[in-house]
PDB file of C-alpha atoms in Angstrom:
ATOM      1  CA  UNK A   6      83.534 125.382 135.680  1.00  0.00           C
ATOM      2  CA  UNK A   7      83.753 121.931 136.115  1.00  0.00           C
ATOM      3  CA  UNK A   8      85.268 119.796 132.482  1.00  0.00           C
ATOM      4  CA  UNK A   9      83.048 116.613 132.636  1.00  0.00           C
ATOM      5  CA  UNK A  10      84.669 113.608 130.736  1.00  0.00           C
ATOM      6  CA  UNK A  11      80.600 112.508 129.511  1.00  0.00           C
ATOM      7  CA  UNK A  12      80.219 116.449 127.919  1.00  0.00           C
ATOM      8  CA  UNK A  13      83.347 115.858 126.372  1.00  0.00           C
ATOM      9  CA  UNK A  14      82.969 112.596 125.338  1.00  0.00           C
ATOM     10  CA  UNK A  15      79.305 113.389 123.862  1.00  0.00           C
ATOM     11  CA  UNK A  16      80.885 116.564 122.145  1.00  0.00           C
ATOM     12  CA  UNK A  17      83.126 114.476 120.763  1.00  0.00           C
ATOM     13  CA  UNK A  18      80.580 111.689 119.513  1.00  0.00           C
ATOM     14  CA  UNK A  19      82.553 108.817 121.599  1.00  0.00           C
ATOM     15  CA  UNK A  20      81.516 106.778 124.680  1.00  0.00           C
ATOM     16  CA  UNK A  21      83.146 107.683 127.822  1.00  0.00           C
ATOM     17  CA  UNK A  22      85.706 104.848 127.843  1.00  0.00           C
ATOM     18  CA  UNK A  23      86.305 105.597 123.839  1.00  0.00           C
ATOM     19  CA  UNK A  24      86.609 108.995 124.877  1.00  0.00           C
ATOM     20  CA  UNK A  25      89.088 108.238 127.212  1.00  0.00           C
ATOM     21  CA  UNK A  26      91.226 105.983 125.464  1.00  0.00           C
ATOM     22  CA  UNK A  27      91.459 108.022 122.431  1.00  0.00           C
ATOM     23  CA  UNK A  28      92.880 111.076 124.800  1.00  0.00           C
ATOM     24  CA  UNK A  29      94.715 109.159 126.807  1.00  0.00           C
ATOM     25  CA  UNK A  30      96.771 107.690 123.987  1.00  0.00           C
ATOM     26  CA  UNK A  31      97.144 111.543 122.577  1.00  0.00           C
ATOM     27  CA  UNK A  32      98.024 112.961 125.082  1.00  0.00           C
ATOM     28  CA  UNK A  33      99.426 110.367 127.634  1.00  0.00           C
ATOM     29  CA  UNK A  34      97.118 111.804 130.336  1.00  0.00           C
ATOM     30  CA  UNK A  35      93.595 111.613 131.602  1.00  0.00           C
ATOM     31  CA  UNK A  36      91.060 114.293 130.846  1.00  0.00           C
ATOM     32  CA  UNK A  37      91.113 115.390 134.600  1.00  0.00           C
ATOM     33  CA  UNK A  38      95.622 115.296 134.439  1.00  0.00           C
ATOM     34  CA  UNK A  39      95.437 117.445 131.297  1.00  0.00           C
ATOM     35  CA  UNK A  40      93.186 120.084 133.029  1.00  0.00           C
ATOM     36  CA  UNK A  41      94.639 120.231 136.099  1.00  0.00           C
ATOM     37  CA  UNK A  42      98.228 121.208 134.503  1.00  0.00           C
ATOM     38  CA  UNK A  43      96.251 124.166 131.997  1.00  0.00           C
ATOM     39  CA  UNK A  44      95.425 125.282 135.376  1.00  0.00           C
ATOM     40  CA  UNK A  45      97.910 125.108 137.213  1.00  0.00           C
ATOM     41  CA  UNK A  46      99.622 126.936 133.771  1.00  0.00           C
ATOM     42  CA  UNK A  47      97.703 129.646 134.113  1.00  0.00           C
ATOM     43  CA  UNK A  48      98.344 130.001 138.170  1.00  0.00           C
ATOM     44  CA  UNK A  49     101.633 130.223 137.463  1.00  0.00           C
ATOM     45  CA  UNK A  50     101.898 133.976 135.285  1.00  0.00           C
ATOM     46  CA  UNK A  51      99.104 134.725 137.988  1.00  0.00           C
ATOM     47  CA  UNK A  52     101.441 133.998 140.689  1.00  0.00           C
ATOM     48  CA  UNK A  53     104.449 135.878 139.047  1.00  0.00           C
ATOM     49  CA  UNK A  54     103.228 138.226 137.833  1.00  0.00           C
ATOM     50  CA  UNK A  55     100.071 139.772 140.358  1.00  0.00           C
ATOM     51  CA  UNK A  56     100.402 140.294 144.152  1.00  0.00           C
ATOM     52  CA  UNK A  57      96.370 138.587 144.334  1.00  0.00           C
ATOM     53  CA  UNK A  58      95.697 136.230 147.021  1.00  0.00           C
ATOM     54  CA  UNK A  59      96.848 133.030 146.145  1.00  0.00           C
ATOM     55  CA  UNK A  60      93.476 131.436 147.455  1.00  0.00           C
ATOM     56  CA  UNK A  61      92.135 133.833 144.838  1.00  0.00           C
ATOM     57  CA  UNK A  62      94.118 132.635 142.166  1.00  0.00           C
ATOM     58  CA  UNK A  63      93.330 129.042 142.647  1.00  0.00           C
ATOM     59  CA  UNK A  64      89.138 129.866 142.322  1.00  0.00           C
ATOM     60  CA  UNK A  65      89.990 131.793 139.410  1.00  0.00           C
ATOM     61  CA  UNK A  66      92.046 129.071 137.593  1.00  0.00           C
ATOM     62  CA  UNK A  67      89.150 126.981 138.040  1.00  0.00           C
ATOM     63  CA  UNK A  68      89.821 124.919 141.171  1.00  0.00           C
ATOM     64  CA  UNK A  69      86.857 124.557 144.050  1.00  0.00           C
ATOM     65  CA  UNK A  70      89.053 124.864 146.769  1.00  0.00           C
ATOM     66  CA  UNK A  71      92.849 125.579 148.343  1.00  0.00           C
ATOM     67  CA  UNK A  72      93.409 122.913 149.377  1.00  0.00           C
ATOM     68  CA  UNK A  73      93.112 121.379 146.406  1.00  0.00           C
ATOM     69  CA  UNK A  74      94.856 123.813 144.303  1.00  0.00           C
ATOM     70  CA  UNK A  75      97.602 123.356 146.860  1.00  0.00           C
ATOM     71  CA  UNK A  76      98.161 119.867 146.384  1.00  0.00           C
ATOM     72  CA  UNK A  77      98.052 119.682 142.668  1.00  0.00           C
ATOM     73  CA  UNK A  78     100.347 122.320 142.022  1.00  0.00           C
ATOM     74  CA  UNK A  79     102.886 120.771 144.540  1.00  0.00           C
ATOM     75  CA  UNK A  80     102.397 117.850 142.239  1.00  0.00           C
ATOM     76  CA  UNK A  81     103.009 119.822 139.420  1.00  0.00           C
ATOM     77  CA  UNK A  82     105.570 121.982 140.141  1.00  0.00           C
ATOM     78  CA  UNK A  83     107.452 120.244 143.411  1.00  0.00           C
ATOM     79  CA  UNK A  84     106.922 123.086 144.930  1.00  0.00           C
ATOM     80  CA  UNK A  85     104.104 125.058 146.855  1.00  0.00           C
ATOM     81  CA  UNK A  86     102.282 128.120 145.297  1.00  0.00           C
ATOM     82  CA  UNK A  87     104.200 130.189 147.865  1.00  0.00           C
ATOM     83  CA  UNK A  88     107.552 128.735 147.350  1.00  0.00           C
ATOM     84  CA  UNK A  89     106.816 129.357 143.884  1.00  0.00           C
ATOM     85  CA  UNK A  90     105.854 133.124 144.166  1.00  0.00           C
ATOM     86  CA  UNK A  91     108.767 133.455 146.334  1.00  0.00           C
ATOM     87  CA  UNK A  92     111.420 131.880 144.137  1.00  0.00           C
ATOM     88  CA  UNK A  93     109.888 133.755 141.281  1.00  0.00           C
ATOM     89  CA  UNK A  94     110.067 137.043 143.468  1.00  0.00           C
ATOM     90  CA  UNK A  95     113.883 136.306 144.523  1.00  0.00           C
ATOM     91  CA  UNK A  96     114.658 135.871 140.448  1.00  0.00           C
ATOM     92  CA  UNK A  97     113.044 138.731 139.485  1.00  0.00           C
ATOM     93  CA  UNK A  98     115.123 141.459 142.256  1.00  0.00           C
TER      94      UNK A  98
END
């Protein structure tokens, strides 16, 4: 499901731009940076370690479409989920 910076930011007792300072100067990313590379994390053991569909994998880890998925794990990884599953694949014989 969707990780909206107001929920947080009300969970957390903050305005949104308090909210968002405060994380960004933890973490050195932006709410929507920090979730996109959890899930991307947890494509990745998906993608090594399953034979699923990687369109599957990216709805599962959260993301709303491929396309998306596609472009922030390339981002992530400098690589595509393919390439990835295929390096991984080549490593692993």
């Amino acid at each position: 499901e969707d990780i909206s910076r107001e929920d947080v930011a009300a969970r957390a007792g903050l305005s949104c731009g308090a909210f968002s300072r405060f994380f960004k100067t933890r973490t050195g990313k932006t709410l929507p940076e920090y979730a996109n590379e959890l899930r991307v994390g947890l494509a990745f053991s998906r993608l090594a370690g399953t034979d699923d569909k990687i369109s599957d994998i990216a709805l599962d880890c959260g993301f709303s479409n491929l396309s998306g998925f596609n472009r922030q794990f390339h981002r992530i990884a400098g690589m595509t989920p393919k390439e990835y599953r295929r390096t991984f694949e080549s490593h692993a014989s």
